[in-house]
JSON list of C-alpha atoms in Angstrom, two decimals:
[
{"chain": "A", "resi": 141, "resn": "UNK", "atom": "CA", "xyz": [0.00, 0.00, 0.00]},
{"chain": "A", "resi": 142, "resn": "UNK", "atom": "CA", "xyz": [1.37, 3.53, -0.76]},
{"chain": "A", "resi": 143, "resn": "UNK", "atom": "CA", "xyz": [1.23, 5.49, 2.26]},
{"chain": "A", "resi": 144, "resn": "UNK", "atom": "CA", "xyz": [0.63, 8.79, -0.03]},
{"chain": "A", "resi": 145, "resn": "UNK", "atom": "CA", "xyz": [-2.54, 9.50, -2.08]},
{"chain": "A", "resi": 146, "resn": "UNK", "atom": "CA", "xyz": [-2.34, 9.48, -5.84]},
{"chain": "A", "resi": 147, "resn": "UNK", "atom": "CA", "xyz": [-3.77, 12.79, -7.99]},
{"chain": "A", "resi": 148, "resn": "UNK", "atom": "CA", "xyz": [-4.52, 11.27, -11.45]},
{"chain": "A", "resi": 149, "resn": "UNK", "atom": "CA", "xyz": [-6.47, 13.10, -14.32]},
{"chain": "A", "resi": 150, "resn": "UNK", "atom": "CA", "xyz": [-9.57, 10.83, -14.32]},
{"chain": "A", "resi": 151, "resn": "UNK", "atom": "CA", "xyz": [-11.38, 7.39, -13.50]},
{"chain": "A", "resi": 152, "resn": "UNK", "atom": "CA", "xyz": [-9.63, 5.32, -16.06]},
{"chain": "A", "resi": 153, "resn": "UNK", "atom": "CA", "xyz": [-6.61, 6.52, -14.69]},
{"chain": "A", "resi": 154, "resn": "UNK", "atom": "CA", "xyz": [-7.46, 5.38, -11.34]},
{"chain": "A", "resi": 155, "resn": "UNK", "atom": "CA", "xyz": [-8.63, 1.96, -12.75]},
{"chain": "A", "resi": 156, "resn": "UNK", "atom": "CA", "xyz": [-4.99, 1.94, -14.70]},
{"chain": "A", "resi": 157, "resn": "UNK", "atom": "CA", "xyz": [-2.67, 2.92, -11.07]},
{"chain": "A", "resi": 158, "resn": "UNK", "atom": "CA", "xyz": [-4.94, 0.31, -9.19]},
{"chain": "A", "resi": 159, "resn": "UNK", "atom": "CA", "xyz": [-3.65, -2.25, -11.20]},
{"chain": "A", "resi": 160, "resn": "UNK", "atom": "CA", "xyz": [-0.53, -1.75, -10.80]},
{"chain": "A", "resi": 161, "resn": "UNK", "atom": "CA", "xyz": [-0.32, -1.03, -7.01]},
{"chain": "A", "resi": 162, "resn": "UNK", "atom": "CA", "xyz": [-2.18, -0.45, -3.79]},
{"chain": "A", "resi": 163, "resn": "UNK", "atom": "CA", "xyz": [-3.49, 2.90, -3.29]},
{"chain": "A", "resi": 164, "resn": "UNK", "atom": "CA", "xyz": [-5.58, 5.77, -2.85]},
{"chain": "A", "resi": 165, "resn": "UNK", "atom": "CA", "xyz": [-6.12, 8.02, -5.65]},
{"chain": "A", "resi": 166, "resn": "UNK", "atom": "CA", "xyz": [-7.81, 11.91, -6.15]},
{"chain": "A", "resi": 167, "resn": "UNK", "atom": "CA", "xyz": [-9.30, 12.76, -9.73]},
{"chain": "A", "resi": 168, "resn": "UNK", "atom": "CA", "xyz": [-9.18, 16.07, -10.74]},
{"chain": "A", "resi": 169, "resn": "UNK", "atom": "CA", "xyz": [-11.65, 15.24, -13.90]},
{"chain": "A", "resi": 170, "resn": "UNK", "atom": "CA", "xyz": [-8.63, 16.94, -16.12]},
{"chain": "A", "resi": 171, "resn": "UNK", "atom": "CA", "xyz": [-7.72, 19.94, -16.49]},
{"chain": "A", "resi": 172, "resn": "UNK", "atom": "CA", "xyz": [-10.44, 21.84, -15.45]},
{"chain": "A", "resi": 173, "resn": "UNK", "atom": "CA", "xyz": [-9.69, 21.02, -11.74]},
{"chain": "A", "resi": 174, "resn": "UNK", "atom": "CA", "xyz": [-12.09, 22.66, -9.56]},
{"chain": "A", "resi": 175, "resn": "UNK", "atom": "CA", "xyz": [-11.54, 24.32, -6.00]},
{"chain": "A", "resi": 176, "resn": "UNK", "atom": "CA", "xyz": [-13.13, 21.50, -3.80]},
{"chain": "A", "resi": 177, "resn": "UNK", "atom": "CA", "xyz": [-10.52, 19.29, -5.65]},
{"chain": "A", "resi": 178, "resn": "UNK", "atom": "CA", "xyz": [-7.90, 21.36, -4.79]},
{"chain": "A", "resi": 179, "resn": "UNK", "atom": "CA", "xyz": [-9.17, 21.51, -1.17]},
{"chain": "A", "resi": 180, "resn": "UNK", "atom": "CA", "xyz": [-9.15, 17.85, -1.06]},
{"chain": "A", "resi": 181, "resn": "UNK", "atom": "CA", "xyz": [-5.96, 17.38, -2.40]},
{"chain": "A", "resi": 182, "resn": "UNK", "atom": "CA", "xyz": [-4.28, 20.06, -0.11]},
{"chain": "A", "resi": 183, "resn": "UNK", "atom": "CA", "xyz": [-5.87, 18.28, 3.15]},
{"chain": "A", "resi": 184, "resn": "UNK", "atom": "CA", "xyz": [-4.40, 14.53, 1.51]},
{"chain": "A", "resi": 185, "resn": "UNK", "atom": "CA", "xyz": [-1.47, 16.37, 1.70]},
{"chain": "A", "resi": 186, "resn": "UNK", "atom": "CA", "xyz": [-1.61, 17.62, 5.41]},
{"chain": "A", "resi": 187, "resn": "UNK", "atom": "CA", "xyz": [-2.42, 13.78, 6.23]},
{"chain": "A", "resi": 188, "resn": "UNK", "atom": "CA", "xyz": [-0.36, 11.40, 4.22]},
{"chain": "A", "resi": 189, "resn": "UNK", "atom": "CA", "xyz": [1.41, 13.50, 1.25]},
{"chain": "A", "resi": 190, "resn": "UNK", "atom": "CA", "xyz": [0.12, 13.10, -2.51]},
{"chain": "A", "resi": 191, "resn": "UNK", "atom": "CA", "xyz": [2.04, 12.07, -5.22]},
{"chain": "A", "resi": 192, "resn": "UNK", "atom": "CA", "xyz": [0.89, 13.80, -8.83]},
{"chain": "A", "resi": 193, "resn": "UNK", "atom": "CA", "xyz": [0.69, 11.51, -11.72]},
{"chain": "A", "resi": 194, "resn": "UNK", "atom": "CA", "xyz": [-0.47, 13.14, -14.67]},
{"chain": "A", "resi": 195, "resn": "UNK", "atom": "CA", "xyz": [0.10, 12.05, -17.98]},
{"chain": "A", "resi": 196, "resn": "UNK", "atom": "CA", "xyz": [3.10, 13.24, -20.14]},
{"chain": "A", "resi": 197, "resn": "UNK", "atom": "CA", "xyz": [1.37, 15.26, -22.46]},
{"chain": "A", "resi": 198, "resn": "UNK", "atom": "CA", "xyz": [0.46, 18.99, -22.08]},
{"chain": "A", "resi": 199, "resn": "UNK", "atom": "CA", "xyz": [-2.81, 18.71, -20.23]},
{"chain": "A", "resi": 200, "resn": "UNK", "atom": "CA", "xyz": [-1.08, 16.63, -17.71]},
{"chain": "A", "resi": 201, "resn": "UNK", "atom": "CA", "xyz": [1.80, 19.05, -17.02]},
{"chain": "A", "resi": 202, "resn": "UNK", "atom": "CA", "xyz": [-0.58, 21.59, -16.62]},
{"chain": "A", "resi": 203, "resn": "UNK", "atom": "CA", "xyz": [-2.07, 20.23, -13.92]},
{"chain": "A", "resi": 204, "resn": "UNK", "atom": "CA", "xyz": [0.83, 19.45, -12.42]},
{"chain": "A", "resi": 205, "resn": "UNK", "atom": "CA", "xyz": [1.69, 23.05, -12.08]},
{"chain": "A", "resi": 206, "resn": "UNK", "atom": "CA", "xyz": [-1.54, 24.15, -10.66]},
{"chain": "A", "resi": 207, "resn": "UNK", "atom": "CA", "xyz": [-1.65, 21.33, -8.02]},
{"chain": "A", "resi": 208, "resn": "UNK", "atom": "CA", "xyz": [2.16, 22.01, -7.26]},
{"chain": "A", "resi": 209, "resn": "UNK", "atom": "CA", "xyz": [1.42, 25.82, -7.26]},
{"chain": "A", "resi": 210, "resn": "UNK", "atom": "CA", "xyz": [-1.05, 25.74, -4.99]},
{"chain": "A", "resi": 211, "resn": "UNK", "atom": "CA", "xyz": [-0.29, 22.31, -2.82]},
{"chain": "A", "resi": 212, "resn": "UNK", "atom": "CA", "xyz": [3.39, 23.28, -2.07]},
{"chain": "A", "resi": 213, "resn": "UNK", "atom": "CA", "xyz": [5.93, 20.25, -1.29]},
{"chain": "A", "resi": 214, "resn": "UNK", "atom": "CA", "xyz": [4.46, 17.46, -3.43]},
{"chain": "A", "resi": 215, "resn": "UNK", "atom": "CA", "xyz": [5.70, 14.34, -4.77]},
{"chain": "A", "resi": 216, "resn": "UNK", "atom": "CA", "xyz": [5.79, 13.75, -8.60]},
{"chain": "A", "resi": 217, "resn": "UNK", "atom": "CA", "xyz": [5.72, 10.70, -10.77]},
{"chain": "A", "resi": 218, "resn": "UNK", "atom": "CA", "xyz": [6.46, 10.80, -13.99]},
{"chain": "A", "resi": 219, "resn": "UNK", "atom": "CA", "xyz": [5.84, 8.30, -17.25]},
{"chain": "A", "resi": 220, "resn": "UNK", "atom": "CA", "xyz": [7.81, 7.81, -20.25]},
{"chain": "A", "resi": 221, "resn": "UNK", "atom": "CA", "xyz": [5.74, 9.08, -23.02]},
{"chain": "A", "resi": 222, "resn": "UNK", "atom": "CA", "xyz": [6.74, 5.91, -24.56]},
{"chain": "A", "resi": 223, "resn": "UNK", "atom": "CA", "xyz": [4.83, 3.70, -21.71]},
{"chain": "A", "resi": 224, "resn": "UNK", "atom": "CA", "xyz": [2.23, 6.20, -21.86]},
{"chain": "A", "resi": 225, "resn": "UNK", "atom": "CA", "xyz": [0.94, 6.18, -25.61]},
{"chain": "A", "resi": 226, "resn": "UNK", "atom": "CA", "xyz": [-1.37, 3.97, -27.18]},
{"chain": "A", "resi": 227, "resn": "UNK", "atom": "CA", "xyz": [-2.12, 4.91, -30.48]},
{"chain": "A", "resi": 228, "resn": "UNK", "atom": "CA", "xyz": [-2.54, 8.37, -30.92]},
{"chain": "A", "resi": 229, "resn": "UNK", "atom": "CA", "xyz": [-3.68, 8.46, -26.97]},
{"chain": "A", "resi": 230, "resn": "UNK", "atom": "CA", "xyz": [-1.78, 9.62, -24.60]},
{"chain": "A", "resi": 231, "resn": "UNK", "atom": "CA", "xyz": [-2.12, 8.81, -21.00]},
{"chain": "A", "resi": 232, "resn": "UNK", "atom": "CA", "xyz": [-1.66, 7.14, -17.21]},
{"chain": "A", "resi": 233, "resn": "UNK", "atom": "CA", "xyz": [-4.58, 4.25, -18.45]},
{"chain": "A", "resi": 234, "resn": "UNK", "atom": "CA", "xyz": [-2.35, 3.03, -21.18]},
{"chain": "A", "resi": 235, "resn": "UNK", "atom": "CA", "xyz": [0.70, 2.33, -19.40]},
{"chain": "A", "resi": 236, "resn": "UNK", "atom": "CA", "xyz": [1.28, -1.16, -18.39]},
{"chain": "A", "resi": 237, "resn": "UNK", "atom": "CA", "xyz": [1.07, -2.08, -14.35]},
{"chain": "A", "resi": 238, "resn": "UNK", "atom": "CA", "xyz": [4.80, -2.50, -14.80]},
{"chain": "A", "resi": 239, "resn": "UNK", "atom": "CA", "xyz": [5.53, 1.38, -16.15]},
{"chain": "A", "resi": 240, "resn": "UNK", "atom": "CA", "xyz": [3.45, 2.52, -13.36]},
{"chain": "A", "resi": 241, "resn": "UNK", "atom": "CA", "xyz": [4.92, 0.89, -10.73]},
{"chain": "A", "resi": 242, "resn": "UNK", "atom": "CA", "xyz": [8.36, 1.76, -12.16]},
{"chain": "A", "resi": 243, "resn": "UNK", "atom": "CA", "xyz": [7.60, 5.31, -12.25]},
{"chain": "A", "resi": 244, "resn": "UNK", "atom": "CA", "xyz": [6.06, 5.64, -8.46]},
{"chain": "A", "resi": 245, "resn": "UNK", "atom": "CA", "xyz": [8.97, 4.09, -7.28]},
{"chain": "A", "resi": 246, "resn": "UNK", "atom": "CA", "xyz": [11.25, 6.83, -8.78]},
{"chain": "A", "resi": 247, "resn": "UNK", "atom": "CA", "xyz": [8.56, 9.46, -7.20]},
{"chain": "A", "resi": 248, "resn": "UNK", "atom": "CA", "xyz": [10.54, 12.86, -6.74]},
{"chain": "A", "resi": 249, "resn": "UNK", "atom": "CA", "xyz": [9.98, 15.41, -3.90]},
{"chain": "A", "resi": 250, "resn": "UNK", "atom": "CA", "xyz": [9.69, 18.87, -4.39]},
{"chain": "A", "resi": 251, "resn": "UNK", "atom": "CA", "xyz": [12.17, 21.01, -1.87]},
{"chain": "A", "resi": 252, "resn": "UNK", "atom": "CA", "xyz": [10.20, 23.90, -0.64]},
{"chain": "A", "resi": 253, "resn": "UNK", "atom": "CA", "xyz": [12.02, 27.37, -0.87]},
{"chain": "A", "resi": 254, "resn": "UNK", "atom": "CA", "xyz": [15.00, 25.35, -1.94]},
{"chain": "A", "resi": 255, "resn": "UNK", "atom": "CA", "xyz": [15.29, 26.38, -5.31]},
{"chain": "A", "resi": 256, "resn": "UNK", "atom": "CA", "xyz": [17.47, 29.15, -5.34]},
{"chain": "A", "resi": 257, "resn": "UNK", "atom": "CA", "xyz": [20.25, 27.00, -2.85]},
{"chain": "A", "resi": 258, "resn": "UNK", "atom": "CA", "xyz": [19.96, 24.44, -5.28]},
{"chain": "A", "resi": 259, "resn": "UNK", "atom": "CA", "xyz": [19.78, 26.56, -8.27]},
{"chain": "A", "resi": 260, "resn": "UNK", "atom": "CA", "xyz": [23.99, 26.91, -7.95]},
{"chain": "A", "resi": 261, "resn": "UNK", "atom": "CA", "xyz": [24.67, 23.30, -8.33]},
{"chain": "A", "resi": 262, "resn": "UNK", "atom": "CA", "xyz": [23.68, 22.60, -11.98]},
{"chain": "A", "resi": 263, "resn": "UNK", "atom": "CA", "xyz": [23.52, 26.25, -13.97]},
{"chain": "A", "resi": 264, "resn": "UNK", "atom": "CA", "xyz": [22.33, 27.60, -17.57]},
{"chain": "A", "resi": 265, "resn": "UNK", "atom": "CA", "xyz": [26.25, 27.50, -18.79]},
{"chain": "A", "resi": 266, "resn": "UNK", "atom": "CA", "xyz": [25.98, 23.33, -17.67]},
{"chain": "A", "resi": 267, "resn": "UNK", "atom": "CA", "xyz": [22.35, 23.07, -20.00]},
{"chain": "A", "resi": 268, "resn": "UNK", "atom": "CA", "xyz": [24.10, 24.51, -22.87]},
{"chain": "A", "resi": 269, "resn": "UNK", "atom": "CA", "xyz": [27.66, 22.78, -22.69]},
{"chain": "A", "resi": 270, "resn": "UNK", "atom": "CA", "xyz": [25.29, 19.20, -22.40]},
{"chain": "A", "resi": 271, "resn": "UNK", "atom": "CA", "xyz": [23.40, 20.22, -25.45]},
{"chain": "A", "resi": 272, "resn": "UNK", "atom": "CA", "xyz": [20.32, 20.57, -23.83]},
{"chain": "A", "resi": 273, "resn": "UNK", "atom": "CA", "xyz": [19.21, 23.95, -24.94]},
{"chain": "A", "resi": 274, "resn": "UNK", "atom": "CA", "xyz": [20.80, 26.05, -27.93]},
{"chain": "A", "resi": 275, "resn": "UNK", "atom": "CA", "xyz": [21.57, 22.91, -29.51]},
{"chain": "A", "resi": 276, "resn": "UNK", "atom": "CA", "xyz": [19.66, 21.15, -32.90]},
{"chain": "A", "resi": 277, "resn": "UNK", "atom": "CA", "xyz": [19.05, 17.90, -30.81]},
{"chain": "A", "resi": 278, "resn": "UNK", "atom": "CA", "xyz": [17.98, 19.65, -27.47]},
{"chain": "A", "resi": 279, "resn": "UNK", "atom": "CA", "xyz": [14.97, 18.08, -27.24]},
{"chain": "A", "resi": 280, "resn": "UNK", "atom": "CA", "xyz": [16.32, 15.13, -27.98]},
{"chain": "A", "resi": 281, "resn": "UNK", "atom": "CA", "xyz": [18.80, 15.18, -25.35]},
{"chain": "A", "resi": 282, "resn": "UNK", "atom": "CA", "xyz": [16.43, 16.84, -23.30]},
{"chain": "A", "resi": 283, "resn": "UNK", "atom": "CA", "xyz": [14.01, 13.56, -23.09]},
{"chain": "A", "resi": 284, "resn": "UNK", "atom": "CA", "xyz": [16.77, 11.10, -22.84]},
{"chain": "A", "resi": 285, "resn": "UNK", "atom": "CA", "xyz": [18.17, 12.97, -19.68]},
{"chain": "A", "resi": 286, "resn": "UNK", "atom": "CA", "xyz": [14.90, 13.91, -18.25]},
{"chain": "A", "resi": 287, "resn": "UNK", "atom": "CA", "xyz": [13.89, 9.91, -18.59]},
{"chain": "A", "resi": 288, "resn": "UNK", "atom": "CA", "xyz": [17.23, 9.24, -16.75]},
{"chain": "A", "resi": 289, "resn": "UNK", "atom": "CA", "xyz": [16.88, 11.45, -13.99]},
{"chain": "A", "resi": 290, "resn": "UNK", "atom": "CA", "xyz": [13.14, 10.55, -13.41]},
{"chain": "A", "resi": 291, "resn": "UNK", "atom": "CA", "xyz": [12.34, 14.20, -14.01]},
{"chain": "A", "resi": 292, "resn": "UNK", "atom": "CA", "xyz": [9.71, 13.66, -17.00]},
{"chain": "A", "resi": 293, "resn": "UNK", "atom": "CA", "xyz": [10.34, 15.82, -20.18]},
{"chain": "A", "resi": 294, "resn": "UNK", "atom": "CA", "xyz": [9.58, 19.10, -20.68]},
{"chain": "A", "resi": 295, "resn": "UNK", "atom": "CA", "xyz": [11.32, 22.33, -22.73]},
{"chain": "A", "resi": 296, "resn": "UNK", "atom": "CA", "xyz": [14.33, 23.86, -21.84]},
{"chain": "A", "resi": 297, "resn": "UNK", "atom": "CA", "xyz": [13.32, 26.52, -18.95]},
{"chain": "A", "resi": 298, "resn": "UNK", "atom": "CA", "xyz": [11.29, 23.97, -17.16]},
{"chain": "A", "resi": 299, "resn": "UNK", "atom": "CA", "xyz": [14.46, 21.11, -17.05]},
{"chain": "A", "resi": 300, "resn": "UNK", "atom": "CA", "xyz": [16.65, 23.68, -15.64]},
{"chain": "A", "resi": 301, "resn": "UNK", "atom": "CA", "xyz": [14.07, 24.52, -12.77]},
{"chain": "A", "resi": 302, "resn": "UNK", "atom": "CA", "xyz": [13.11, 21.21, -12.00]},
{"chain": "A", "resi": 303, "resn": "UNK", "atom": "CA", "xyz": [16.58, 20.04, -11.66]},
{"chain": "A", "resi": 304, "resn": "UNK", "atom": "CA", "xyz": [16.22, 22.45, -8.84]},
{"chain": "A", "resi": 305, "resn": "UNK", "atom": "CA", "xyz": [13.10, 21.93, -7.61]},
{"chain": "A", "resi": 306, "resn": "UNK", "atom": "CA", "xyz": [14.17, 18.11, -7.36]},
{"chain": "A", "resi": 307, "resn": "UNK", "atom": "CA", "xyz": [18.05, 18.90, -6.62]},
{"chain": "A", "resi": 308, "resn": "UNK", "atom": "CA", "xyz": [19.18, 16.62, -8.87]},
{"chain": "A", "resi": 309, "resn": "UNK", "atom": "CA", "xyz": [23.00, 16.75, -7.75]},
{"chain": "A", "resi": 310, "resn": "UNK", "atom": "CA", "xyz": [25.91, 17.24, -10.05]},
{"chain": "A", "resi": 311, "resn": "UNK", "atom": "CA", "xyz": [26.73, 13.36, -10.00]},
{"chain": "A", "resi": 312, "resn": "UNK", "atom": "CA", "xyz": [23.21, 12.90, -10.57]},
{"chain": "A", "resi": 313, "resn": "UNK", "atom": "CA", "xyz": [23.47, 14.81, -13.57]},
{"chain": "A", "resi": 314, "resn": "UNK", "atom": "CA", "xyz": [26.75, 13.73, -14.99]},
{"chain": "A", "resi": 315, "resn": "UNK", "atom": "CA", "xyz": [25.89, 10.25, -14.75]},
{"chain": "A", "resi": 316, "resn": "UNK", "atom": "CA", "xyz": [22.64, 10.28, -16.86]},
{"chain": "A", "resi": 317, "resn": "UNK", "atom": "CA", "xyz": [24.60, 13.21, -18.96]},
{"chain": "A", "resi": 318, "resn": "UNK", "atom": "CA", "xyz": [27.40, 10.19, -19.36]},
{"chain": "A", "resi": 319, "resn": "UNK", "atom": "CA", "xyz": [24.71, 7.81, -20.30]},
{"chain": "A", "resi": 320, "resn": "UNK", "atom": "CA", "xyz": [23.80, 9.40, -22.90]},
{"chain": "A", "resi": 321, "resn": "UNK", "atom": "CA", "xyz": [27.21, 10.44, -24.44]},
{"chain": "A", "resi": 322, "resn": "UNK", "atom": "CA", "xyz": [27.54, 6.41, -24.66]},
{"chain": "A", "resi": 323, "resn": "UNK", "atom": "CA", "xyz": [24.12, 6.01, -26.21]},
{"chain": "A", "resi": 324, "resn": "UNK", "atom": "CA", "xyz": [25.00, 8.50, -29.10]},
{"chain": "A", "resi": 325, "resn": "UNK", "atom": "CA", "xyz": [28.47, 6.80, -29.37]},
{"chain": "A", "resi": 326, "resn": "UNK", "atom": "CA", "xyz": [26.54, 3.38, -30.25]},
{"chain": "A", "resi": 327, "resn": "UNK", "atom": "CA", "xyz": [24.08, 5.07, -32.26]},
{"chain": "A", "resi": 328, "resn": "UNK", "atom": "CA", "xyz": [26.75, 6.54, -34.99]}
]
């Protein structure tokens, strides 16, 4: 059983994360999430902690931002877009019981009113240097590393503030950064 309680997008999502592991779960019916959801979600938080699992698309992320922005200190779960798309769907209810229960057990927490400490360890001048902004396979890069670290993808400004957010370390970083250095060496 997971101690915290799971905010998913909808019912089939539920259905999909219940398969896969013990738990609670909060809907937020997408991504018009309403105030009583929020409410709900802020006092799961007070109790156990909530983990956000939205899917990898852009709906998902931005939900993540307004339960994050408003529930401050969450955990976060991400899915490969890969074990999230089936057909032309994205989404938590395709992935198999196995990509969910890999990604909640590489759950991330948020450090509150950490950012700026941790802000000094990886900087702009590292992003650029690793190709993952100003570069024509940023993206690219960008998904590879953000699978790696557990971070879920997202554009260049975001990776830089969740490595933050998440304090990814510098070891963290160079490792997955080495990782795929070796990939692209195989690839050629």
């Amino acid at each position: 059983m997971i101690k915290e309680v799971i905010v998913v997008e909808g019912r089939d999502d539920t259905v999909a994360v219940k398969r896969a592991v013990e738990a609670d779960t909060i809907e937020t019916g997408g991504s018009a999430i309403n105030e009583a959801t929020l409410r709900k979600i802020a006092l799961a938080m007070e109790r156990r902690g909530i983990i956000i699992f939205t899917d990898p698309d852009h709906a998902g992320e931005r939900i993540r931002k307004i339960v994050a922005n408003r529930v401050p200190g969450c955990k976060h779960a991400f899915l490969r877009e890969a074990d999230a798309t089936k057909g032309d769907d994205i989404g938590v209810e395709n992935a198999s019981p196995e990509a969910i229960r890999e990604a909640l057990s590489r759950v991330r927490s948020e450090v509150v009113g950490a950012s700026e400490e941790a802000q000094d360890q990886i900087d702009w001048e590292d992003l650029i240097g690793a190709g993952l902004i100003v570069h024509p396979e940023a993206a690219a890069r960008r998904r590879f590393m953000a699978e790696r670290l557990g971070i879920g993808y997202c554009n260049g400004k975001q990776f830089y503030k969740r490595l933050a957010i998440f304090r990814i370390s510098r070891e963290e970083f160079a490792a997955a950064l080495a990782e795929l250095e070796k990939e692209n060496e195989r690839g050629e």
